[in-house]
Short mmCIF file of C-alpha atoms and ligand atoms in Angstrom, two decimals:
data_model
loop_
_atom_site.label_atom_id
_atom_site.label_comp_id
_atom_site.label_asym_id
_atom_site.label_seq_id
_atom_site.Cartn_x
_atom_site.Cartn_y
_atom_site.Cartn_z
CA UNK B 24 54.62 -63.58 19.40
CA UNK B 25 54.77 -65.60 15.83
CA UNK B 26 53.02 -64.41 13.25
CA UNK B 27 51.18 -66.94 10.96
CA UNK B 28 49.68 -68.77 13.87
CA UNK B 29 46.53 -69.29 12.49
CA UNK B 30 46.38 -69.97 8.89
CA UNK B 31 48.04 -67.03 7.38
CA UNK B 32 46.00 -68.39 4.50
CA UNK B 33 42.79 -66.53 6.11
CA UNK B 34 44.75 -62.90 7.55
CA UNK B 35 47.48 -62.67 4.96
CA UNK B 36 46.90 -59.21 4.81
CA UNK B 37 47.32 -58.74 8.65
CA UNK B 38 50.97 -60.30 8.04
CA UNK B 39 52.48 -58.84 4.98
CA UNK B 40 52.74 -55.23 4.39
CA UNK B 41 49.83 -53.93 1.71
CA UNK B 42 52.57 -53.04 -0.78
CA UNK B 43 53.93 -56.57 -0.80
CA UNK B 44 50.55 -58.02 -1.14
CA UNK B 45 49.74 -56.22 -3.97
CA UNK B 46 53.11 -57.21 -5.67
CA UNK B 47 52.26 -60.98 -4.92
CA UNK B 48 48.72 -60.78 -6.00
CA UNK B 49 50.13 -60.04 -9.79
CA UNK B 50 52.76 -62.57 -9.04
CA UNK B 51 49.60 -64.78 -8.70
CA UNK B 52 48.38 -63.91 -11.91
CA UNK B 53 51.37 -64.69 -13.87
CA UNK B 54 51.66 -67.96 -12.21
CA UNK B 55 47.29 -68.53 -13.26
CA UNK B 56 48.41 -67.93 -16.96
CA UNK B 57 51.62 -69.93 -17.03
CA UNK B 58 49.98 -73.04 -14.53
CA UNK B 59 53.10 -72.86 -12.13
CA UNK B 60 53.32 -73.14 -8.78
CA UNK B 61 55.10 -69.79 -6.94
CA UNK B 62 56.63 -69.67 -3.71
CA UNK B 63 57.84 -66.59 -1.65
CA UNK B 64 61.01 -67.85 0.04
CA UNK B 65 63.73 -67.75 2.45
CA UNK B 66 64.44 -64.89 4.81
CA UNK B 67 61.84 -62.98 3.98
CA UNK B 68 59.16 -65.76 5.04
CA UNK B 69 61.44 -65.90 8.02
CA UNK B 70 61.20 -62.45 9.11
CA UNK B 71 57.10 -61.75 8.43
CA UNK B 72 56.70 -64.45 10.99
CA UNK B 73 58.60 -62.90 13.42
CA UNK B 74 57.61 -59.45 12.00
CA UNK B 75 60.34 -57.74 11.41
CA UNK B 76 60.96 -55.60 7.99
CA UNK B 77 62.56 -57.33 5.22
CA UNK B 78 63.28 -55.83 1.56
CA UNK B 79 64.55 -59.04 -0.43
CA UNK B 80 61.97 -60.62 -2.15
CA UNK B 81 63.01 -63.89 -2.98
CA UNK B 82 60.49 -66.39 -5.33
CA UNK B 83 61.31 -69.25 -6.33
CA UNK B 84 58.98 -71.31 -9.20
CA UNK B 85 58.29 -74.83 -10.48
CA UNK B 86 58.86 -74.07 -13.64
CA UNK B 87 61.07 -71.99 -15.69
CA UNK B 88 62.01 -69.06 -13.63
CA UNK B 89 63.01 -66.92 -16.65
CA UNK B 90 60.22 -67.23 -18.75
CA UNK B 91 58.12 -66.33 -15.43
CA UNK B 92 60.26 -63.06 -14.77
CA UNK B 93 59.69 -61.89 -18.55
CA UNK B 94 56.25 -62.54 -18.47
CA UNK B 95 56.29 -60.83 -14.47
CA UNK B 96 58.03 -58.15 -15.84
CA UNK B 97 55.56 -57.06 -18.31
CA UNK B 98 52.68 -57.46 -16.10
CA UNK B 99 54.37 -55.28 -13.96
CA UNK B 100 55.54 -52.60 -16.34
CA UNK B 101 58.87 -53.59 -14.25
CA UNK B 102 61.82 -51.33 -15.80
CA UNK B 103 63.81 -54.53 -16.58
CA UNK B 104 64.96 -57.78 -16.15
CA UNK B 105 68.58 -59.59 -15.95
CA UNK B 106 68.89 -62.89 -16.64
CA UNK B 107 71.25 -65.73 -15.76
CA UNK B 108 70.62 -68.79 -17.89
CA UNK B 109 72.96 -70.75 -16.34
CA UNK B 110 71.60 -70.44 -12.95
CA UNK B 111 68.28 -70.08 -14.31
CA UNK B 112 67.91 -66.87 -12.01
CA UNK B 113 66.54 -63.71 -12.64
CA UNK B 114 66.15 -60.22 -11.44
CA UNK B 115 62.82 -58.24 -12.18
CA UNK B 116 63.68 -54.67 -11.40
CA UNK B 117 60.48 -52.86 -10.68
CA UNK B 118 62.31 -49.89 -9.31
CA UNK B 119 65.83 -49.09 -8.45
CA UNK B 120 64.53 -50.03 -5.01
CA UNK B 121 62.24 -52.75 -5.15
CA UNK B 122 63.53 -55.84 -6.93
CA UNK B 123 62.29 -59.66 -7.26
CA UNK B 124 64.89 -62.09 -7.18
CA UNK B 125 63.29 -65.13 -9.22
CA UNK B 126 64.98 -68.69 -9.64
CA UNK B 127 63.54 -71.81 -11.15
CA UNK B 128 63.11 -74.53 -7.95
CA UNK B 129 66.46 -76.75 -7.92
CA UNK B 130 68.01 -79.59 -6.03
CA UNK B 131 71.62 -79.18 -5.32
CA UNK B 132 74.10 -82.14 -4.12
CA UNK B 133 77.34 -82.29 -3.44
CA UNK B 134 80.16 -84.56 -4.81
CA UNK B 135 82.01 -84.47 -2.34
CA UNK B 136 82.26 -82.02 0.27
CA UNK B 137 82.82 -78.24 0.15
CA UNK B 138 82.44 -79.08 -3.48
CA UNK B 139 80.65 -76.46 -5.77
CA UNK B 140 76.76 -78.31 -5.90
CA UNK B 141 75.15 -80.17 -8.92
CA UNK B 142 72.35 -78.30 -9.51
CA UNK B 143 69.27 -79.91 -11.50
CA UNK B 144 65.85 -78.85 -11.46
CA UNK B 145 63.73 -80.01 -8.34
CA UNK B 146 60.20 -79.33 -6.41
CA UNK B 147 59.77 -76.74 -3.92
CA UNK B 148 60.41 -79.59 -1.29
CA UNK B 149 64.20 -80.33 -2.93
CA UNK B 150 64.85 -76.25 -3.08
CA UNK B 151 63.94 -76.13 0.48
CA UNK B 152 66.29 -79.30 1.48
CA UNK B 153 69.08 -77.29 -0.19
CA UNK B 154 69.13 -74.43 2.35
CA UNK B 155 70.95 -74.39 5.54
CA UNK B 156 68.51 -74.21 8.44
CA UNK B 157 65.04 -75.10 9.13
CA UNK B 158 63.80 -71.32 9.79
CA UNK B 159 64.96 -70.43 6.28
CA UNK B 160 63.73 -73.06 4.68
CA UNK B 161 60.35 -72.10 4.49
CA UNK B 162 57.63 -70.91 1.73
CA UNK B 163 55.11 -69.25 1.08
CA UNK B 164 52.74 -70.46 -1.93
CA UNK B 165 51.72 -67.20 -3.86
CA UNK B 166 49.87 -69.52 -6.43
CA UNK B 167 46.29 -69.52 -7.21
CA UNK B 168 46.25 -73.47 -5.98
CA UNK B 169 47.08 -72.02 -2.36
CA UNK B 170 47.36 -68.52 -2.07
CA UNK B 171 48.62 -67.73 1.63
CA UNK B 172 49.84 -71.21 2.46
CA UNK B 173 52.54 -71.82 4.74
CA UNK B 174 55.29 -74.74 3.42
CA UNK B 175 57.33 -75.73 5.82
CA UNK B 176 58.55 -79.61 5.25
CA UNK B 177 61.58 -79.24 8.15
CA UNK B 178 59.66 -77.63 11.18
CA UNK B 179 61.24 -74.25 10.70
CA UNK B 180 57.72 -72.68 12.09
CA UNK B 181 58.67 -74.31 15.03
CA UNK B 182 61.90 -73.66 15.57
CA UNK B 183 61.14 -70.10 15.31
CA UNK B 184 58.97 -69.66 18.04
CA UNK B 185 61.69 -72.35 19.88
CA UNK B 186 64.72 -70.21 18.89
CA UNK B 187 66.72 -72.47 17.44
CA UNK B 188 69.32 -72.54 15.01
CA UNK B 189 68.81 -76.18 13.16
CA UNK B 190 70.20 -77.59 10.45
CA UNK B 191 67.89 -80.24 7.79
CA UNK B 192 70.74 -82.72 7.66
CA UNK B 193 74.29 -83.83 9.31
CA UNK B 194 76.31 -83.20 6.25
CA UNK B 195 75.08 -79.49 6.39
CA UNK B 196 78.19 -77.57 7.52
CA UNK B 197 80.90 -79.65 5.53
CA UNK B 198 79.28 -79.48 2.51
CA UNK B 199 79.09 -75.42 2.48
CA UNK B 200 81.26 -74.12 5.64
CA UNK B 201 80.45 -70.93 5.14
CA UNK B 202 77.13 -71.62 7.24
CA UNK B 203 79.28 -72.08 9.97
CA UNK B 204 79.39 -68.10 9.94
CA UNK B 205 75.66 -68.14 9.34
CA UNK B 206 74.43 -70.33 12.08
CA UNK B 207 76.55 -67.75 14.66
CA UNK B 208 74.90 -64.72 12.63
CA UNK B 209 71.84 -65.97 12.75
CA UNK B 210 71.64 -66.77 16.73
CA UNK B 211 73.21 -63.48 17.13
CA UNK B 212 70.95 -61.55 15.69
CA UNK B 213 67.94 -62.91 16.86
CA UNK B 214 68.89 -64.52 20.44
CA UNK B 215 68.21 -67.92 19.20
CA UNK B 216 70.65 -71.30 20.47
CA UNK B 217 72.12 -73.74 18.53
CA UNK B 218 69.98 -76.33 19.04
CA UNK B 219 72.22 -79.54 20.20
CA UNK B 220 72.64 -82.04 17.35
CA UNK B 221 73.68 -78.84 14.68
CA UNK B 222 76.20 -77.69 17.38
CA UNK B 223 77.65 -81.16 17.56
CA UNK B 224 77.88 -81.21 13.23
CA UNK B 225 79.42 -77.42 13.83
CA UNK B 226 81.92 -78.70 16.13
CA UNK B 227 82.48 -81.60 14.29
CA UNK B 228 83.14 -79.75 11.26
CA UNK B 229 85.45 -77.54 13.07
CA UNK B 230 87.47 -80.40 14.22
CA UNK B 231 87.49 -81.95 11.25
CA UNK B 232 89.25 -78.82 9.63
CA UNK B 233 86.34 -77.46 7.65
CA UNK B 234 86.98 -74.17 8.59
CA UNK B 235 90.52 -74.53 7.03
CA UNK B 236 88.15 -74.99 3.14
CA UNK B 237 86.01 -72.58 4.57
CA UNK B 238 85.83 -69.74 1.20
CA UNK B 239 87.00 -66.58 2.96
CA UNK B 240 85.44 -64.17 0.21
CA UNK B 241 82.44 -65.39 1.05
CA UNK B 242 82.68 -65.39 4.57
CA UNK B 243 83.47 -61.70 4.19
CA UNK B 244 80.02 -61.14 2.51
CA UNK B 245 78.45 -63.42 5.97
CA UNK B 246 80.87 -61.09 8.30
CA UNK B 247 79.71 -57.81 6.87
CA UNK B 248 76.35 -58.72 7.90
CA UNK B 249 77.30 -59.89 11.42
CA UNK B 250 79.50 -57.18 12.07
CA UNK B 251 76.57 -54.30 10.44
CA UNK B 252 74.04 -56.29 13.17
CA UNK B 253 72.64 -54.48 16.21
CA UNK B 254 73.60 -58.07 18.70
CA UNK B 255 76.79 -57.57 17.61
CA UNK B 256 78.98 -58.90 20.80
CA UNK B 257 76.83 -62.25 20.78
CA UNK B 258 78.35 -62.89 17.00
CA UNK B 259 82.04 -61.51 18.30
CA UNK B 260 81.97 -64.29 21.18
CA UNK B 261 80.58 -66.99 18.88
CA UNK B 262 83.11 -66.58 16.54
CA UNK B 263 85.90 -66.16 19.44
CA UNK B 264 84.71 -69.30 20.80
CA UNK B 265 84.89 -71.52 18.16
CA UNK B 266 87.93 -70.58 17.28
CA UNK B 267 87.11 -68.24 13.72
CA UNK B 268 89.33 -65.64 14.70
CA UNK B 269 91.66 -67.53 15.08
CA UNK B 270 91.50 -69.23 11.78
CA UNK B 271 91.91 -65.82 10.41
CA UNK B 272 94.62 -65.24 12.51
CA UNK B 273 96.39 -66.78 14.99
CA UNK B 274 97.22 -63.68 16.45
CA UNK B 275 94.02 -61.65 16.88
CA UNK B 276 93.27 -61.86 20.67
CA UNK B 277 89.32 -61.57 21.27
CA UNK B 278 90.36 -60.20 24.73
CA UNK B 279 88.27 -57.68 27.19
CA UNK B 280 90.10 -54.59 25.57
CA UNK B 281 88.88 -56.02 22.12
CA UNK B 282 85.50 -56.77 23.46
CA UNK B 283 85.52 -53.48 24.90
CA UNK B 284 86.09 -51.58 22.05
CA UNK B 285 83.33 -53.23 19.99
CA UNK B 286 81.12 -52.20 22.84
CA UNK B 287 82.21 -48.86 22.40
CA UNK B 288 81.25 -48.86 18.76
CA UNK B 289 77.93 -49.54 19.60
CA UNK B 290 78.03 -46.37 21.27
CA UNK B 291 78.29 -44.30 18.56
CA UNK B 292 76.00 -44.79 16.52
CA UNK B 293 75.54 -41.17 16.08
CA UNK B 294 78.85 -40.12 15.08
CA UNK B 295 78.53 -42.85 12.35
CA UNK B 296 75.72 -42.16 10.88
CA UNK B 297 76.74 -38.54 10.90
CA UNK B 298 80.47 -39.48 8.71
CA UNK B 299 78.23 -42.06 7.08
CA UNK B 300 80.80 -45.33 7.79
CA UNK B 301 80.13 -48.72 7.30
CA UNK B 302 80.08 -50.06 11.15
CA UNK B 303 81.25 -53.71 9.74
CA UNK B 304 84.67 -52.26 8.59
CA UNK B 305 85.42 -50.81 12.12
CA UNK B 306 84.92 -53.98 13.43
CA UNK B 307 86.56 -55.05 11.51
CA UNK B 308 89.62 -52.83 11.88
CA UNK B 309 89.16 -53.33 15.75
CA UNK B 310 89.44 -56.79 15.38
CA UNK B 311 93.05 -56.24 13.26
CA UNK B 312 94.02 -53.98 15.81
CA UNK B 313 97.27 -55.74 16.74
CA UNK B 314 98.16 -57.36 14.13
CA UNK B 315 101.86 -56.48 12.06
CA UNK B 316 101.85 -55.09 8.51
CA UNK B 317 102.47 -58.50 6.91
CA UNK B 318 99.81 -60.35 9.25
CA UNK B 319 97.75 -57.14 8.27
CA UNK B 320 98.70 -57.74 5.03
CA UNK B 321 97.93 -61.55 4.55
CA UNK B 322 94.40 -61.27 6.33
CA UNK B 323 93.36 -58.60 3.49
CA UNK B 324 94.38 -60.62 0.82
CA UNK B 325 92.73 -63.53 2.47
CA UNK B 326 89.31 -61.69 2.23
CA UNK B 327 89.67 -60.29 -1.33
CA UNK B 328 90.28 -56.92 -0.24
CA UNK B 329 91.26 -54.28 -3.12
CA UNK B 330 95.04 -53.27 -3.32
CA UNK B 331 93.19 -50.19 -3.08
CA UNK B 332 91.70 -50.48 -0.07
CA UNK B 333 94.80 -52.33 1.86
CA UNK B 334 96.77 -49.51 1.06
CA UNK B 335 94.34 -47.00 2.61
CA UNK B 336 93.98 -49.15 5.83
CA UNK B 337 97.46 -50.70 6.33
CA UNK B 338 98.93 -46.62 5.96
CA UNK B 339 96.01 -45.87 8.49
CA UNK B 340 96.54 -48.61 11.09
CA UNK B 341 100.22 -48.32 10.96
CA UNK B 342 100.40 -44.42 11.14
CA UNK B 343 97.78 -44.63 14.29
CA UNK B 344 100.93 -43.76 16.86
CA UNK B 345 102.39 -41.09 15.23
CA UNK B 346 99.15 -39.57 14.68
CA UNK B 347 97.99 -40.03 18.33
CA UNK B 348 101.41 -37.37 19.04
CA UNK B 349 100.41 -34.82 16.55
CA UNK B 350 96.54 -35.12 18.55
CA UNK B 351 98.47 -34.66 21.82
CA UNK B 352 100.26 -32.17 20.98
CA UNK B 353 97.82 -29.89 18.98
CA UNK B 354 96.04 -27.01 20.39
CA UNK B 355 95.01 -25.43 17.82
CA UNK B 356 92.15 -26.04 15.12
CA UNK B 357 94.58 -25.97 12.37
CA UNK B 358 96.82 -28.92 14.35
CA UNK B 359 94.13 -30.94 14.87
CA UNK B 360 92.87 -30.49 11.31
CA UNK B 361 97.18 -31.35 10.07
CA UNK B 362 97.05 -34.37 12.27
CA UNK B 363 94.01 -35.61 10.71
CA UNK B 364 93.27 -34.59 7.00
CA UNK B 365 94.64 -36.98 4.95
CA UNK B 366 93.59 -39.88 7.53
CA UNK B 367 90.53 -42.10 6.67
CA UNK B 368 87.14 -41.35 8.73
CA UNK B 369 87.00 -45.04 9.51
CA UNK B 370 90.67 -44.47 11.16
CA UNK B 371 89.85 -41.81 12.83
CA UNK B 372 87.20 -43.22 14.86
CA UNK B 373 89.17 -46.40 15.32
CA UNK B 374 91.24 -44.41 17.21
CA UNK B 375 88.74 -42.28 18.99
CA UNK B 376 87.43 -45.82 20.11
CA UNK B 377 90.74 -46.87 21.04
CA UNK B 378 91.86 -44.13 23.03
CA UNK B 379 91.02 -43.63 26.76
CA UNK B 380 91.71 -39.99 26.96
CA UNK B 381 88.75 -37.56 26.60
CA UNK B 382 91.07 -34.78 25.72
CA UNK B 383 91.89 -36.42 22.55
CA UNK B 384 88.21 -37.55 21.96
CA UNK B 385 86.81 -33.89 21.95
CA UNK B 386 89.73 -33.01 19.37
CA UNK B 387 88.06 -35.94 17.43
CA UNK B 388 84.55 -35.09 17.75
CA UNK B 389 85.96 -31.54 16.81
CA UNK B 390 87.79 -32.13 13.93
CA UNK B 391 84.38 -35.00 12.67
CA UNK B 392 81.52 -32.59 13.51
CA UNK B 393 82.97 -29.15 12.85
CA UNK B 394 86.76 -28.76 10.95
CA UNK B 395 86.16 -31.40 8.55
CA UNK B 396 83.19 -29.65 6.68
CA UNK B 397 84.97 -26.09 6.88
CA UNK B 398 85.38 -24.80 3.24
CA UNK B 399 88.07 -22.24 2.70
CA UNK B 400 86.91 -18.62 2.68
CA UNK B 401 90.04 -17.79 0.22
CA UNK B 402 89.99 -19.43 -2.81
CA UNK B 403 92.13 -18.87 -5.54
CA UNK B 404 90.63 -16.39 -7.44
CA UNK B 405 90.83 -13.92 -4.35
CA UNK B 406 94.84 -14.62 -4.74
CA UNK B 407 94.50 -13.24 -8.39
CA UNK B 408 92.21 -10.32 -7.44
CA UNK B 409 94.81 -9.56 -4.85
CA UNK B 410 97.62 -9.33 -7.84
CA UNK B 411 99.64 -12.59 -6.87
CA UNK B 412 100.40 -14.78 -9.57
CA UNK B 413 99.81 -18.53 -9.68
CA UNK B 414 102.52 -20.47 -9.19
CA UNK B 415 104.16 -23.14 -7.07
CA UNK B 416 103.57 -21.09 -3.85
CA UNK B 417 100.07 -20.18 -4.59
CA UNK B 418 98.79 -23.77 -3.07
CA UNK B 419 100.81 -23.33 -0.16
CA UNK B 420 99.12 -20.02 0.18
CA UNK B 421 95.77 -20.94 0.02
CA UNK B 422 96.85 -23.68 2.64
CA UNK B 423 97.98 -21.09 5.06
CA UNK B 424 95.32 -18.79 4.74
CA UNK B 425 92.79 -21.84 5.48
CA UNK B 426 94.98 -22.79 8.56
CA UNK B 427 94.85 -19.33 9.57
CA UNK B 428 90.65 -19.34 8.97
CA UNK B 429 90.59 -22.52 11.36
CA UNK B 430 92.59 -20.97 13.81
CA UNK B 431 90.42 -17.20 14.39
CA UNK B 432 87.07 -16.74 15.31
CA UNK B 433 83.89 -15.44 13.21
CA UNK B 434 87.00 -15.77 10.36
CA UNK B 435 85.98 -13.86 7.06
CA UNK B 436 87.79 -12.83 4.17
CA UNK B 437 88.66 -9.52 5.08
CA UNK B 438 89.86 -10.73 8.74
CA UNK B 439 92.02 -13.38 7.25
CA UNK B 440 93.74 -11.78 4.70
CA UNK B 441 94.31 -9.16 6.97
CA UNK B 442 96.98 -11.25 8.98
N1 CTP G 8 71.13 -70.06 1.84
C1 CTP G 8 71.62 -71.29 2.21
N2 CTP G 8 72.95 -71.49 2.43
C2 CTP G 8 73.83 -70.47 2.30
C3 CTP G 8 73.35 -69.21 1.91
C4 CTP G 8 71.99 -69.03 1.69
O1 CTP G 8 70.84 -72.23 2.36
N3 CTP G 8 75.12 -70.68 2.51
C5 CTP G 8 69.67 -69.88 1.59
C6 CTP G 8 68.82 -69.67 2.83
O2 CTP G 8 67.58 -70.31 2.61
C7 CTP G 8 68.62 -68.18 2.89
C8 CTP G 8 68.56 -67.82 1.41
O3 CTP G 8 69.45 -68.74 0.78
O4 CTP G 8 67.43 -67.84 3.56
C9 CTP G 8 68.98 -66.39 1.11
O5 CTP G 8 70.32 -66.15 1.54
P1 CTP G 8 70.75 -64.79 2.20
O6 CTP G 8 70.18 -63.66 1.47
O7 CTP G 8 72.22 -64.85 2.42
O8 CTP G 8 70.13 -64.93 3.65
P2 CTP G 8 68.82 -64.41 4.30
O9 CTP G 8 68.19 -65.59 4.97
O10 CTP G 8 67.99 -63.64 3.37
O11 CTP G 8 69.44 -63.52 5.45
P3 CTP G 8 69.51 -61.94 5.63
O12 CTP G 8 68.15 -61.57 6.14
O13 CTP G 8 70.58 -61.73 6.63
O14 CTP G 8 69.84 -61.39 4.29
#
């Protein structure tokens, strides 16, 4: 059931969470002194209708946005602000957790499509016409004038409780392609449909090649998002249908293995809280899964990846066979622990996800949850007190002593040097 249904105007407080409140009741005042009109906008109006928690606070004013956050930030005693006068944005950073995004209201066009937007200054009706679907392109007056009162120009209120993904205009997905991603993120993650006409401009735009302008950086930043979602497999299938994976590459094959394994990731949400791994970049990786090095390769570089970070994943990816042999043929700790050291977390679970056999899944689970947060008992200075002399060997040493500690049970010093 929708929040707001009644005026929130008269129960604001039963709708937004006391500490917000009290953040937009000062918000209020600064607007009093400075006679501008203040909106609270975007996703967060989107999600305190449906109730559910969100943490950016976006506010837009009618007015000069920066002046507003300087003047907001010393009514707040806010630790800082960071400005961008070109944008005429601002950040008021209360805490290193709560922040206030703050722009001055702005209509954007385009000059032609996919274009970057002309952006002049605007009412809180052009800001909303800028956005990309009706249920974020609502407000929320924070303003002495109106204190409470819903804006909502393009029927987003009702598309909410209809669950539907609409667009404000036909030109929506060629001029900014990347919402392409978002509508499919969007339905995803809250069960909603395209509603007809804005899947007839999405497929429009598809045919028409948009996706081919589409900015991949920034659909990285959309994809993260999907992929961290809980309604993940809806996303996968949207994008598989129309044809996004494909885009990316021709060869990734959104097959029933592939959907398979994404299922599988949802299992384990245990194990990845516990190595504390980002779940978008194993979906990532399971959606690579059989691509070559220089398809592996291009895709990276397609999405802005670091050198860095392609090196780390291509040697992963690529090395997966070779490692699966060492797993198989381990039975010790200290195999296991050779097979996997020097092997990325997010690898390692790729191929725990991968892999059918539970034999090799326990060795997994035994090398995440207990071998990988073993510290060696033996440490160098034991060497010295023992009389050995550092040197080229000493490493090595220390190496096979650790091995050794893996390997015994209830291992201490004594035990292991002892061998
Ligand atoms: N927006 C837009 N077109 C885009 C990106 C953003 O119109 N391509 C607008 C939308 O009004 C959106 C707001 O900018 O609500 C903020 O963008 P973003 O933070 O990306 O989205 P949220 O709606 O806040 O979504 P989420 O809750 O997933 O962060």
């Amino acid at each position: 059931k929708l929040k707001f249904e009644s005026e929130i105007k008269n129960n604001i407080e039963g709708v937004v969470p006391s500490e917000l409140l009290n953040l937009l009741k000062i918000v209020e005042a600064v607007s009093k002194k400075r006679g501008e009109r203040v909106f609270l906008v975007g996703g967060i109006v989107r999600d305190l209708i449906l109730g559910i928690n969100n943490k950016d606070i976006d506010i837009v004013v009618e007015g000069d946005g920066i002046k507003f956050a300087l003047e907001l930030k010393d009514m707040l005693g806010a630790k800082k602000v960071k400005t961008h006068e070109k944008f005429k944005t601002a950040v008021v950073v209360v805490q290193d957790d709560l922040k206030l995004d703050i722009a001055s209201s702005r209509l954007e066009y385009y000059e032609y499509p996919t274009s970057l937007p002309v952006v002049e200054y605007g009412n809180i009706r052009d800001d909303m016409y800028r956005r990309d679907f009706s249920i974020n392109a609502m407000a929320l007056e924070i303003d002495s004038y109106n204190f409470g009162k819903l804006i909502d120009f393009y029927g987003g209120y009702e598309d909410l409780a209809a669950k539907k993904i609409r667009v404000l205009h036909n030109l929506s997905f060629v001029e900014d392609p990347t919402r392409i991603i978002r509508a499919f993120r969007f339905a995803a993650r809250y069960g909603f449909e395209l509603e007809k006409d804005t899947e007839i401009f999405l497929k429009n735009a598809i045919t028409d090649g948009f996706l081919k302008k589409i900015s991949w950086p920034r659909v990285k930043q959309e994809l993260e998002i999907l992929f961290s979602d809980k309604n993940l497999t809806r996303g996968m299938e949207y994008l598989n249908e129309y044809k996004v994976f494909v885009e990316i590459n021709p060869n990734i094959k959104y097959d029933l293995e592939m959907k398979k394994n994404i299922e599988r990731l949802e299992t384990l949400e245990d194990l990845l809280s516990f190595v504390k791994i980002k779940k978008w970049l194993l979906v990532f990786l399971i959606i690579l899964e059989n691509l070559k090095k220089k398809e592996l390769d291009l895709v990276f570089n397609k999405f802005n990846f670091s050198n860095k970070f392609i090196e780390k994943y291509d040697y992963g990816i690529l090395m997966r066979e070779k490692i699966l042999d060492q797993l198989e043929s381990a039975d010790k700790n200290s195999d296991i622990y050779k097979a996997l050291n020097n092997i990325s977390m997010e690898i390692i679970i790729l191929i725990h996800i991968q892999n059918r056999k539970k034999e090799i899944k326990l060795k997994i689970e035994n090398y995440i949850y207990n071998l990988s947060k073993i510290k060696p008992l033996i440490r160098g200075e034991d060497l010295l007190k023992n009389g050995e002399l550092p040197g080229i060997e000493f490493k090595e040493k220390l190496r096979v002593y650790f091995m050794k500690q893996l390997d015994i049970e209830n291992p201490t010093k004594e035990k292991i040097l002892k061998m």
